[in-house]
């Protein structure tokens, strides 16, 4: 059980907020040397923008080309490279989820706002609601938003809701357990695990359906679940209690283990690629970000480090974003994007090394957002970043 709690804490620990219960909620509700396939791309013109000032990022000069390592894809033309146009910094907010390439849902002082990245104008997501709002996730078709609210009277009282954007109708999905993540399984269903080893699909009407599956090593906690078509992926455990990636389908409930000794996973939208963070327990070896095919066969390693975030796929499944912190000063540090179409891993910036917060793509993969807690002037501050990539 300690292994499970440690794994959950690494991936879902978040910075402290103003409200005394909000930090507790966030910790529980949301959710932690290049080899083989790695080839480092071109980082051009990347900068952090705040209050009209620009600062070189990652120790690179504008237009400077990094060393290209191995692989045939390294011979691609510069026009095929992933190039950063800008990185904007938003203070005192948590970037949550994208409504479009122009609008990002952010949380500011326990309320959800829609932030326009082009005009910087904001409006409240749900003007008529006053409870502490903590999390927002937009559905794949951008028609609904799942969001959570907390209660000032009880730190255990977390309620989930589905907002229909066209009508502003809000549907309750009931009380949620704070140790389990909730995500969109498809445009009409949420999916979540439970503390007693169950998996639920939740419809737009707020009603939950318990899925049937056969896992001989079913544990008492299933923290992370993903649904791709009719396949369900989740973090399970082997007979020794070590985490594994399991899969079953809605038609065939017998569980199959896809990968062992994983810390986290992310399945591409088409289900053909799986990014896992693999770690050897009781050793000093770094964790590795590995890409698997749909059968669990390793395609290659795209990064490694002491701590890394869960990978995040773009909607077209071509790009994987992840951040790394490495104790080795010469190791991989910062935010990276792996591009399956070129086979290259591009360093975006070393200013972002938050391994315990989600990285989220905009619908077209033009923008990427994430947040981290920073120390500035002796104070701990919330900091969100919006990365914009140049159009090819």
Coordinates of C-alpha atoms in Angstrom, one line a residue:
X1 CA 0.0 0.0 0.0
X2 CA 2.9 2.4 0.7
X3 CA 4.1 1.9 -2.9
X4 CA 0.7 2.9 -4.2
X5 CA 0.4 5.9 -2.0
X6 CA 3.9 7.1 -2.9
X7 CA 3.2 6.7 -6.6
X8 CA -0.1 8.6 -6.3
X9 CA 1.5 11.4 -4.3
X10 CA 4.3 11.8 -6.8
X11 CA 1.8 12.3 -9.7
X12 CA -0.8 14.3 -7.9
X13 CA 1.0 16.5 -5.4
X14 CA 0.3 20.1 -6.1
X15 CA 1.3 23.5 -4.6
X16 CA -0.5 25.2 -1.8
X17 CA -3.4 27.5 -2.3
X18 CA -5.0 30.4 -0.4
X19 CA -7.9 28.4 1.0
X20 CA -6.9 26.0 3.9
X21 CA -8.6 23.0 2.3
X22 CA -7.7 23.6 -1.3
X23 CA -4.2 22.3 -1.0
X24 CA -5.5 19.1 0.5
X25 CA -8.1 18.8 -2.3
X26 CA -5.6 19.2 -5.1
X27 CA -3.2 16.7 -3.6
X28 CA -5.9 14.1 -3.9
X29 CA -8.1 15.0 -6.8
X30 CA -5.7 15.4 -9.7
X31 CA -3.6 14.2 -10.1
X32 CA 4.7 12.8 -11.1
X33 CA 20.7 10.4 -21.4
X34 CA 18.5 10.1 -24.4
X35 CA 18.7 6.6 -25.8
X36 CA 17.8 4.7 -29.0
X37 CA 15.1 6.8 -30.7
X38 CA 16.1 10.2 -29.2
X39 CA 17.2 12.9 -31.5
X40 CA 17.3 16.4 -30.2
X41 CA 15.8 19.0 -32.5
X42 CA 16.1 22.7 -33.1
X43 CA 15.0 25.2 -30.5
X44 CA 14.6 28.6 -32.1
X45 CA 13.5 31.9 -30.6
X46 CA 12.2 30.4 -27.3
X47 CA 11.7 33.0 -24.6
X48 CA 9.7 33.6 -21.4
X49 CA 7.5 36.6 -21.7
X50 CA 6.3 38.5 -18.7
X51 CA 5.4 42.2 -18.2
X52 CA 7.1 43.1 -21.5
X53 CA 10.4 41.5 -20.6
X54 CA 12.2 38.6 -22.3
X55 CA 14.7 36.3 -20.9
X56 CA 16.7 33.6 -22.8
X57 CA 15.4 30.2 -21.9
X58 CA 17.3 26.9 -21.4
X59 CA 20.6 28.8 -21.7
X60 CA 20.2 28.9 -25.4
X61 CA 20.8 31.9 -27.7
X62 CA 17.9 32.6 -30.2
X63 CA 18.3 30.4 -33.3
X64 CA 21.0 28.3 -31.7
X65 CA 21.0 24.7 -32.9
X66 CA 21.4 21.8 -30.5
X67 CA 23.5 18.7 -31.1
X68 CA 21.6 16.1 -33.2
X69 CA 22.0 12.6 -31.8
X70 CA 21.7 9.4 -33.8
X71 CA 18.8 8.2 -36.0
X72 CA 17.8 8.7 -39.6
X73 CA 15.1 11.2 -38.6
X74 CA 17.9 13.6 -37.6
X75 CA 18.4 14.3 -41.3
X76 CA 15.0 15.8 -41.7
X77 CA 14.9 19.4 -43.0
X78 CA 14.5 22.3 -40.6
X79 CA 11.0 22.8 -41.9
X80 CA 10.0 19.5 -40.3
X81 CA 11.4 20.5 -36.9
X82 CA 9.3 21.4 -33.9
X83 CA 10.0 25.1 -33.2
X84 CA 8.9 27.1 -30.2
X85 CA 7.6 30.6 -31.1
X86 CA 7.0 31.9 -27.6
X87 CA 6.4 30.9 -24.0
X88 CA 4.0 33.2 -22.0
X89 CA 3.8 33.2 -18.3
X90 CA 0.6 33.6 -16.3
X91 CA 1.0 34.4 -12.6
X92 CA -1.2 33.2 -9.8
X93 CA -3.3 30.8 -11.9
X94 CA -3.4 27.1 -12.6
X95 CA -3.8 26.2 -16.3
X96 CA -6.5 23.5 -16.5
X97 CA -7.9 22.6 -19.9
X98 CA -8.3 24.1 -23.4
X99 CA -11.7 25.0 -24.8
X100 CA -10.1 26.0 -28.1
X101 CA -6.8 27.3 -29.4
X102 CA -7.7 30.7 -28.1
X103 CA -9.4 29.9 -24.8
X104 CA -7.9 28.1 -21.8
X105 CA -9.7 27.3 -18.6
X106 CA -7.7 28.4 -15.6
X107 CA -8.3 28.4 -11.9
X108 CA -7.6 31.6 -10.0
X109 CA -8.2 31.8 -6.3
X110 CA -10.5 28.8 -6.2
X111 CA -12.7 29.9 -9.1
X112 CA -12.6 28.7 -12.8
X113 CA -12.1 31.3 -15.5
X114 CA -11.9 31.2 -19.3
X115 CA -8.7 33.0 -20.3
X116 CA -8.2 34.2 -23.9
X117 CA -4.6 33.7 -24.8
X118 CA -4.7 36.2 -27.6
X119 CA -6.4 39.1 -25.8
X120 CA -5.7 38.1 -22.1
X121 CA -9.4 38.8 -21.4
X122 CA -11.1 36.5 -18.9
X123 CA -14.7 35.6 -18.0
X124 CA -16.1 33.3 -15.3
X125 CA -16.9 29.7 -16.4
X126 CA -19.9 29.3 -14.1
X127 CA -21.0 32.8 -12.9
X128 CA -23.9 31.5 -10.7
X129 CA -21.8 29.2 -8.6
X130 CA -19.9 30.2 -5.5
X131 CA -18.3 27.0 -4.1
X132 CA -14.5 26.4 -4.3
X133 CA -13.8 25.2 -7.8
X134 CA -10.7 23.1 -8.2
X135 CA -10.4 21.2 -11.5
X136 CA -11.7 21.4 -15.1
X137 CA -11.4 19.0 -18.0
X138 CA -12.8 19.7 -21.4
X139 CA -14.4 16.8 -23.3
X140 CA -12.8 15.7 -26.6
X141 CA -15.4 17.4 -28.7
X142 CA -15.2 20.7 -26.6
X143 CA -18.9 20.5 -25.8
X144 CA -18.8 19.7 -22.1
X145 CA -16.6 20.5 -19.1
X146 CA -16.2 18.2 -16.2
X147 CA -15.4 20.3 -13.1
X148 CA -15.2 19.8 -9.3
X149 CA -16.2 21.8 -6.3
X150 CA -15.0 21.6 -2.8
X151 CA -16.7 22.4 0.5
X152 CA -15.4 24.7 3.2
X153 CA -17.2 22.6 5.8
X154 CA -15.5 19.3 5.1
X155 CA -12.2 18.5 3.4
X156 CA -13.6 15.2 2.3
X157 CA -16.6 16.6 0.4
X158 CA -15.7 16.9 -3.3
X159 CA -18.5 17.0 -5.8
X160 CA -18.3 16.5 -9.5
X161 CA -20.3 18.2 -12.2
X162 CA -20.7 18.2 -16.0
X163 CA -21.3 21.6 -17.7
X164 CA -22.9 21.7 -21.1
X165 CA -21.4 24.7 -22.8
X166 CA -24.1 25.4 -25.3
X167 CA -26.9 25.6 -22.7
X168 CA -24.9 26.3 -19.4
X169 CA -26.8 23.3 -18.0
X170 CA -24.9 21.7 -15.0
X171 CA -25.4 18.0 -14.1
X172 CA -24.2 16.5 -10.9
X173 CA -22.2 13.3 -10.9
X174 CA -22.2 13.1 -7.1
X175 CA -19.5 12.9 -4.5
X176 CA -16.1 11.8 -5.6
X177 CA -13.3 10.1 -3.8
X178 CA -10.3 12.3 -3.5
X179 CA -7.8 9.5 -4.3
X180 CA -9.1 8.9 -7.8
X181 CA -8.7 10.8 -11.0
X182 CA -11.6 11.5 -13.3
X183 CA -11.1 12.0 -17.1
X184 CA -13.0 11.8 -20.3
X185 CA -13.2 8.3 -21.8
X186 CA -14.9 9.6 -24.9
X187 CA -17.1 12.6 -25.8
X188 CA -20.1 11.1 -23.9
X189 CA -18.5 9.5 -20.8
X190 CA -16.2 10.2 -17.9
X191 CA -14.1 7.3 -16.5
X192 CA -12.7 6.8 -13.1
X193 CA -11.4 4.2 -10.7
X194 CA -12.5 3.8 -7.1
X195 CA -10.8 3.1 -3.8
X196 CA -12.2 -0.4 -3.7
X197 CA -10.8 -1.5 -7.0
X198 CA -13.7 -0.8 -9.3
X199 CA -14.0 1.2 -12.5
X200 CA -17.0 3.4 -13.4
X201 CA -18.2 5.0 -16.7
X202 CA -20.2 8.1 -16.0
X203 CA -22.6 9.4 -18.7
X204 CA -23.6 12.9 -19.5
X205 CA -26.7 12.3 -17.3
X206 CA -24.4 11.9 -14.3
X207 CA -25.3 8.2 -13.9
X208 CA -22.4 5.8 -13.2
X209 CA -22.0 2.3 -14.7
X210 CA -19.7 -0.2 -13.1
X211 CA -17.5 -2.1 -15.6
X212 CA -16.9 -5.8 -15.2
X213 CA -13.4 -7.1 -15.5
X214 CA -11.3 -10.0 -14.2
X215 CA -8.0 -9.1 -12.5
X216 CA -6.6 -11.8 -10.3
X217 CA -4.4 -9.2 -8.5
X218 CA -7.1 -6.5 -8.2
X219 CA -6.0 -4.0 -5.6
X220 CA -8.0 -1.8 -3.3
X221 CA -7.1 1.4 -5.2
X222 CA -7.3 2.2 -9.0
X223 CA -6.1 5.7 -9.3
X224 CA -5.6 6.2 -13.0
X225 CA -7.8 4.9 -15.8
X226 CA -8.0 5.6 -19.6
X227 CA -10.5 4.5 -22.2
X228 CA -9.6 4.4 -25.9
X229 CA -12.4 3.0 -28.1
X230 CA -13.6 -0.1 -26.2
X231 CA -10.2 -0.7 -24.5
X232 CA -9.7 0.2 -20.9
X233 CA -6.2 0.8 -19.5
X234 CA -5.5 1.2 -15.8
X235 CA -2.7 1.0 -13.3
X236 CA -2.9 -2.3 -11.5
X237 CA -0.4 -4.4 -9.4
X238 CA 1.4 -7.7 -9.8
X239 CA 1.6 -10.4 -7.1
X240 CA 4.4 -8.6 -5.3
X241 CA 2.5 -5.3 -5.2
X242 CA 4.5 -3.5 -7.9
X243 CA 2.6 -1.3 -10.3
X244 CA 1.8 -2.7 -13.8
X245 CA -0.2 -1.4 -16.8
X246 CA -3.3 -3.6 -17.4
X247 CA -5.8 -3.6 -20.2
X248 CA -9.2 -5.2 -20.9
X249 CA -11.9 -4.5 -23.4
X250 CA -15.6 -4.0 -22.9
X251 CA -16.2 -7.2 -24.9
X252 CA -13.5 -9.3 -23.2
X253 CA -13.2 -8.6 -19.5
X254 CA -10.1 -10.8 -18.9
X255 CA -7.3 -8.5 -17.9
X256 CA -3.9 -8.6 -19.8
X257 CA -0.8 -7.0 -18.4
X258 CA 0.8 -4.7 -21.0
X259 CA 3.9 -3.5 -19.1
X260 CA 5.5 -4.0 -15.7
X261 CA 7.2 -1.8 -13.2
X262 CA 5.5 1.4 -14.4
X263 CA 5.0 4.6 -12.5
X264 CA 2.6 6.2 -15.0
X265 CA 1.2 5.8 -18.5
X266 CA -0.6 7.7 -21.2
X267 CA -2.3 6.2 -24.3
X268 CA -2.4 8.0 -27.6
X269 CA -5.9 8.9 -28.8
X270 CA -5.8 6.2 -31.5
X271 CA -4.5 3.6 -29.1
X272 CA -1.5 2.7 -31.2
X273 CA 1.1 4.2 -28.9
X274 CA 1.5 4.1 -25.1
X275 CA 4.0 6.3 -23.2
X276 CA 5.1 4.8 -19.9
X277 CA 7.4 5.9 -17.1
X278 CA 9.3 2.8 -16.2
X279 CA 11.4 2.6 -13.0
X280 CA 13.4 -0.2 -11.3
X281 CA 12.5 -0.3 -7.7
X282 CA 15.2 -0.3 -5.0
X283 CA 17.9 1.0 -7.4
X284 CA 19.4 4.4 -8.1
X285 CA 18.8 4.0 -11.8
X286 CA 16.8 6.9 -13.4
X287 CA 13.3 6.5 -14.6
X288 CA 12.8 6.2 -18.4
X289 CA 10.0 7.5 -20.7
X290 CA 9.4 4.6 -23.1
X291 CA 7.0 4.4 -26.1
X292 CA 5.2 1.1 -26.6
X293 CA 3.1 -0.1 -29.4
X294 CA -0.5 -1.2 -28.8
X295 CA 0.6 -4.7 -27.9
X296 CA 3.1 -3.5 -25.3
X297 CA 6.3 -4.0 -27.4
X298 CA 8.9 -1.3 -26.8
X299 CA 9.4 1.1 -29.7
X300 CA 12.1 3.1 -28.0
X301 CA 13.1 5.4 -25.1
X302 CA 12.6 9.1 -25.5
X303 CA 13.8 10.5 -22.1
X304 CA 15.1 9.7 -18.7
X305 CA 15.7 11.4 -15.4
X306 CA 15.2 11.3 -11.6
X307 CA 11.6 12.4 -11.7
X308 CA 9.3 13.0 -14.6
X309 CA 5.7 13.9 -15.3
X310 CA 3.1 11.7 -16.9
X311 CA 3.2 12.0 -20.7
X312 CA 0.5 14.0 -22.5
X313 CA -0.4 13.2 -26.1
X314 CA -1.7 15.7 -28.6
X315 CA -5.1 15.1 -30.1
X316 CA -3.7 13.7 -33.3
X317 CA -1.3 11.4 -31.4
X318 CA 1.8 12.6 -33.1
X319 CA 3.4 14.5 -30.2
X320 CA 4.1 13.6 -26.6
X321 CA 4.9 16.3 -24.0
X322 CA 6.6 15.6 -20.7
X323 CA 8.8 17.3 -18.1
X324 CA 11.8 16.0 -16.3
X325 CA 13.9 16.8 -13.2
X326 CA 17.3 15.1 -13.0
X327 CA 19.7 15.3 -10.1
X328 CA 22.5 15.1 -12.6
X329 CA 23.3 18.6 -13.8
X330 CA 24.2 17.2 -17.2
X331 CA 21.1 15.2 -17.5
X332 CA 17.7 16.0 -19.1
X333 CA 16.0 18.8 -17.3
X334 CA 12.9 20.8 -18.3
X335 CA 10.0 20.4 -20.7
X336 CA 10.3 18.2 -23.7
X337 CA 8.2 17.2 -26.7
X338 CA 8.7 14.0 -28.6
X339 CA 7.4 14.1 -32.2
X340 CA 6.5 10.7 -33.6
X341 CA 6.5 12.0 -37.2
X342 CA 10.2 12.9 -37.0
X343 CA 11.4 10.7 -34.2
X344 CA 12.9 13.6 -32.4
X345 CA 12.7 14.9 -28.8
X346 CA 12.9 18.7 -28.6
X347 CA 13.8 20.5 -25.4
X348 CA 11.3 23.4 -24.9
X349 CA 12.7 25.1 -21.8
X350 CA 14.5 24.3 -18.6
X351 CA 12.4 26.9 -16.7
X352 CA 9.7 24.2 -16.4
X353 CA 10.7 21.2 -14.4
X354 CA 7.4 20.4 -12.7
X355 CA 7.1 16.6 -12.7
X356 CA 3.9 16.5 -10.6
X357 CA 1.5 18.7 -12.7
X358 CA -0.3 17.9 -15.9
X359 CA 0.7 19.1 -19.4
X360 CA -2.2 19.8 -21.6
X361 CA -2.4 20.4 -25.4
X362 CA -4.7 22.7 -27.2
X363 CA -7.1 21.0 -29.8
X364 CA -4.8 21.6 -32.8
X365 CA -1.5 21.1 -30.8
X366 CA -0.5 24.7 -31.5
X367 CA -0.4 25.4 -27.8
X368 CA 0.8 23.6 -24.7
X369 CA 0.0 24.5 -21.1
X370 CA 1.2 23.5 -17.7
X371 CA 1.9 24.9 -14.3
X372 CA 4.3 24.7 -11.4
X373 CA 5.0 26.2 -8.0
X374 CA 7.9 28.6 -7.9
X375 CA 9.9 30.3 -5.2
X376 CA 10.2 34.1 -5.7
X377 CA 11.2 36.6 -3.1
X378 CA 10.9 34.1 -0.3
X379 CA 7.3 33.3 -1.3
X380 CA 5.8 30.2 -3.0
X381 CA 3.8 31.3 -6.1
X382 CA 1.6 29.6 -8.6
X383 CA 2.9 29.9 -12.2
X384 CA 1.3 28.7 -15.4
X385 CA 3.0 28.6 -18.8
X386 CA 1.6 28.7 -22.3
X387 CA 3.9 27.4 -25.0
X388 CA 3.2 28.4 -28.6
X389 CA 4.7 26.5 -31.5
X390 CA 5.4 27.9 -35.0
X391 CA 3.2 26.7 -37.7
X392 CA 5.0 24.4 -40.2

